Coordinates of C-alpha atoms in Angstrom, one line a residue:
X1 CA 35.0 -6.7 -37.5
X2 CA 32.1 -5.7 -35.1
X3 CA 29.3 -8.0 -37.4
X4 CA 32.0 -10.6 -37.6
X5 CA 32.2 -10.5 -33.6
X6 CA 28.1 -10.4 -33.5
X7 CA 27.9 -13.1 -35.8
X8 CA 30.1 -15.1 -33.3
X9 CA 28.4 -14.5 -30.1
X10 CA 24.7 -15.4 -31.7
X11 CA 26.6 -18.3 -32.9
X12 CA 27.4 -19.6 -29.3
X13 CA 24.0 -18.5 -28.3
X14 CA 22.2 -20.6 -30.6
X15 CA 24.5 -23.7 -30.0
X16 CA 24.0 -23.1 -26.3
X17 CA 20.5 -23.0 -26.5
X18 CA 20.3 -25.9 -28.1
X19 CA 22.6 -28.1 -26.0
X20 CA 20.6 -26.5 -23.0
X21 CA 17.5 -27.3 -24.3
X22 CA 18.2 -31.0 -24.8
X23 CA 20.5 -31.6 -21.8
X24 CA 19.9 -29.2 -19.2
X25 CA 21.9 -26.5 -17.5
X26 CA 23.9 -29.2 -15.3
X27 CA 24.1 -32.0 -18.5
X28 CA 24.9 -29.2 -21.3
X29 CA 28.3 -30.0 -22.2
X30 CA 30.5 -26.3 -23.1
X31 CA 33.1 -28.3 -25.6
X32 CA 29.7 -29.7 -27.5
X33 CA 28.6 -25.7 -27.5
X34 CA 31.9 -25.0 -28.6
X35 CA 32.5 -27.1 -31.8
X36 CA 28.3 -27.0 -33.1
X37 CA 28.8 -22.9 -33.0
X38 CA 32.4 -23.1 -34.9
X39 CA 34.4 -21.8 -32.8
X40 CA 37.4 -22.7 -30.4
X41 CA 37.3 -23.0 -26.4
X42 CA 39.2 -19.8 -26.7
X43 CA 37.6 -17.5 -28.7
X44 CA 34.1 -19.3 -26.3
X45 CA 36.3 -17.3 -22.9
X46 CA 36.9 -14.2 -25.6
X47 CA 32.7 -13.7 -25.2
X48 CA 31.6 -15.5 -21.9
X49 CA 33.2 -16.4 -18.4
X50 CA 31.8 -19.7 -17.8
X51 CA 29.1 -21.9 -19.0
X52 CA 26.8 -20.2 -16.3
X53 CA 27.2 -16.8 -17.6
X54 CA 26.4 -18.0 -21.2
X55 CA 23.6 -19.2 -19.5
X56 CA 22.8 -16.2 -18.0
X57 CA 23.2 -14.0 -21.3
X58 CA 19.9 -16.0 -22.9
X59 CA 17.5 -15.8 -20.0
X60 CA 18.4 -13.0 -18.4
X61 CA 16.7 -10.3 -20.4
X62 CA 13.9 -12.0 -20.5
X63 CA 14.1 -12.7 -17.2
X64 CA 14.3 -9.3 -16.7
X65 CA 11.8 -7.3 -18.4
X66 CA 9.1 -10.2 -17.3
X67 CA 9.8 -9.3 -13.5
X68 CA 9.7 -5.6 -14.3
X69 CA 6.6 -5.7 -16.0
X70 CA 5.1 -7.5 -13.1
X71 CA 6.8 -5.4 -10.4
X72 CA 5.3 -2.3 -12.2
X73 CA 1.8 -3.8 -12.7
X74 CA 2.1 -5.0 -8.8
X75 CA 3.2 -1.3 -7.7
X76 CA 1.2 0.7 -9.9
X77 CA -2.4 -1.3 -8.4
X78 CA -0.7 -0.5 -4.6
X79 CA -0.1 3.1 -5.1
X80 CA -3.7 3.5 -6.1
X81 CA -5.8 4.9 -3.4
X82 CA -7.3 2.0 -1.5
X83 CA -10.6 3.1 -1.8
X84 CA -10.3 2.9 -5.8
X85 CA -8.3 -0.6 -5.9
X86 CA -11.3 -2.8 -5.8
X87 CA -12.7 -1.5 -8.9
X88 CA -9.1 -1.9 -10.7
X89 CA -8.3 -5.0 -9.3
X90 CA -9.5 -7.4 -12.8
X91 CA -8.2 -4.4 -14.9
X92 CA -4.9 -4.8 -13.6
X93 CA -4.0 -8.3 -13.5
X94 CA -5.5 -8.8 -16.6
X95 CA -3.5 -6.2 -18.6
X96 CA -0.5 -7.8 -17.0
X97 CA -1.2 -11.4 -17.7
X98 CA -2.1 -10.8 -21.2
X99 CA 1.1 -9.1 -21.7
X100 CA 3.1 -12.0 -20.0
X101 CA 1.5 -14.0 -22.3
X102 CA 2.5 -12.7 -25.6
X103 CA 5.9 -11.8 -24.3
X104 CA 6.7 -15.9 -23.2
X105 CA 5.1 -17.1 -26.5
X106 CA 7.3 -15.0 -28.7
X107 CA 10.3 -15.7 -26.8
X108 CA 10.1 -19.7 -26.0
X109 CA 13.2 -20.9 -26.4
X110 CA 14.4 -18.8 -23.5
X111 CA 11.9 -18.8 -20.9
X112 CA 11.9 -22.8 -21.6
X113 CA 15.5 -22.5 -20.5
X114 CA 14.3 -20.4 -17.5
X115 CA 11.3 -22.8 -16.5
X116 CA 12.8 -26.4 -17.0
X117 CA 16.7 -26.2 -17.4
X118 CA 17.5 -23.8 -15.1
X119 CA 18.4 -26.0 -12.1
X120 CA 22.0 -25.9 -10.7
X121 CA 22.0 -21.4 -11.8
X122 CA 20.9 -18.9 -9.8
X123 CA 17.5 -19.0 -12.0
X124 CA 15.9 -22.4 -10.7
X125 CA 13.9 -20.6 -8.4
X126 CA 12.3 -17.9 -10.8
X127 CA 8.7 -19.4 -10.7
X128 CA 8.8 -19.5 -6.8
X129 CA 10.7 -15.6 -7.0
X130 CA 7.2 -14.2 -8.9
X131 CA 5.2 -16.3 -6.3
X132 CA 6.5 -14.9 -3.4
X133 CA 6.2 -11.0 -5.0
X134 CA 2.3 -12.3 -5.8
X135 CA 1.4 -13.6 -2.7
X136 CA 3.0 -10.4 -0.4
X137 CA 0.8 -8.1 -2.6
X138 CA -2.0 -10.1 -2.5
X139 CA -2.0 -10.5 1.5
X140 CA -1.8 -6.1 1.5
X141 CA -4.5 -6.1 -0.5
X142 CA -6.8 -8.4 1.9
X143 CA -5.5 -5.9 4.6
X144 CA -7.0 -2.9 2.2
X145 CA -10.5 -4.7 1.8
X146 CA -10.2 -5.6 5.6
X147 CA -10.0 -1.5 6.2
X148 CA -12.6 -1.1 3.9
X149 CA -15.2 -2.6 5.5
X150 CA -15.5 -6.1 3.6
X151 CA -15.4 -9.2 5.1
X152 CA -12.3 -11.2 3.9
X153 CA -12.2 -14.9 6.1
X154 CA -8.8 -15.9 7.0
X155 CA -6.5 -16.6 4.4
X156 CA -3.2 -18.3 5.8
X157 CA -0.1 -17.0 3.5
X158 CA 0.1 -20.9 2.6
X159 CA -3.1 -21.1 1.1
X160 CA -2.3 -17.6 -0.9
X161 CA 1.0 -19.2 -1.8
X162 CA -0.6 -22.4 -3.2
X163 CA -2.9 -20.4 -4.9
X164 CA -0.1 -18.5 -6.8
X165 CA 2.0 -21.5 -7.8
X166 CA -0.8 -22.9 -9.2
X167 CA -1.9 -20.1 -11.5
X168 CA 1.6 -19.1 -12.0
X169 CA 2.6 -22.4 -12.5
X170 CA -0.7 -22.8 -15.2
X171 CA 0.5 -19.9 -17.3
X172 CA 3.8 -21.1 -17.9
X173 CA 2.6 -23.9 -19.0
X174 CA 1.7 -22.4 -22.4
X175 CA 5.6 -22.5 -23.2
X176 CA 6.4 -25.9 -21.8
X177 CA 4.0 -27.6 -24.2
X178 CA 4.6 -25.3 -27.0
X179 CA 0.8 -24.3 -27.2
X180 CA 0.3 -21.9 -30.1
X181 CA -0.3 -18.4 -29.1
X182 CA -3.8 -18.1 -30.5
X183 CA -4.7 -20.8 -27.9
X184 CA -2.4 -19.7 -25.5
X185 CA -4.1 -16.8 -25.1
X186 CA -7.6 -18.6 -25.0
X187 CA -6.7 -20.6 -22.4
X188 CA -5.1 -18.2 -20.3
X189 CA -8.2 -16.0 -20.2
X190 CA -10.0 -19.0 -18.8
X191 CA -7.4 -19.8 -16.7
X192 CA -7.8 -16.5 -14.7
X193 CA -12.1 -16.7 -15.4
X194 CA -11.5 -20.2 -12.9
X195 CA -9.4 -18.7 -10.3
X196 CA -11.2 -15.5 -10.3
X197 CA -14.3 -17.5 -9.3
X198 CA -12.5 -19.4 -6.7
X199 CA -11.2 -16.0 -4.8
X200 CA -14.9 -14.9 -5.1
X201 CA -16.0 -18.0 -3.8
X202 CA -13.3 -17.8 -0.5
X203 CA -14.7 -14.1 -0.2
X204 CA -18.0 -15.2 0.5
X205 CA -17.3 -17.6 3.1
X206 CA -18.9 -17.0 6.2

């Protein structure tokens, strides 16, 4: 009874992710959901609440253990002793990205969902969310170099923010075109080698 239940809710899953996929969050149509997975409009309320929440059971861990990975990577760097952060600074944000990266590429069907169908849920801002958590570390961390003794020209929280979206915005991108891993990966390395050099470059401005 339990696998027959299991075998149900994937079902729904599947069909939602495909009517998502093609139509949107706002466009997906619940009775189309309902008659590709095989079941009635019923038995659909007997495993989800609305159409949202259906939603919400496909992104959401993924959703979820993305933000945590980055919270952690973003809290473990802080709680370093400021005088050791400098030296940690690539090791950190690379670990982190890389790991981003292979988790998005082996789960693409959902964080497409998250990325580019998401408008009208309580997800449409989730790019915008990891900004904001990026650029509020990033502007302690000037403050850190500042009490260190290096010279750090004025960054406005704009510019930092612009900054973000853009790399942000540049890794996500690997999922949205459906770029194999392999090159994913490749791509993403040099991604971060080209705004890496433009942070140094800001640095030394005088």
């Amino acid at each position: 009874m339990q696998e027959s239940s299991n075998l149900t809710f994937v079902k729904i899953q599947q069909a939602a992710i495909d009517e998502f996929l093609e139509k949107g969050f706002r466009g997906a149509s619940l009775r189309q959901i309902v008659k590709h997975a095989g079941v009635t409009t019923g038995a659909f309320y007997g495993y989800f609440s609305s159409k949202e929440a259906l939603f919400a059971s496909i992104v959401e861990p993924h959703a979820q253990a993305l933000m945590a990975k980055f919270m952690e990577a973003q809290l473990r760097f802080a709680d370093l002793p400021k005088d050791e952060q400098p030296s940690h600074m690539g090791i950190e944000s690379s670990s982190c990205v890389s790991w981003m990266v292979d988790y998005i590429c082996d789960h693409r069907d959902p964080f497409k969902l998250l990325l580019t169908k998401a408008e009208g849920t309580s997800y449409e801002n989730f790019i915008h969310n990891i900004v904001e958590v990026e650029v509020e570390y990033t502007l302690k961390y000037i403050e850190v170099l500042r009490e260190l003794g290096y010279f750090v020209p004025q960054l406005d929280k704009t510019l930092c923010h612009i900054i973000a979206s853009g790399m942000f915005g540049g890794i996500f991108e690997v999922v949205i075109h459906d770029i194999p891993k392999d090159q994913a990966i490749r791509d993403v390395g040099q991604l971060r080698a080209f705004y890496t050099a433009g942070w140094l470059a800001l640095m030394e401005e005088k």
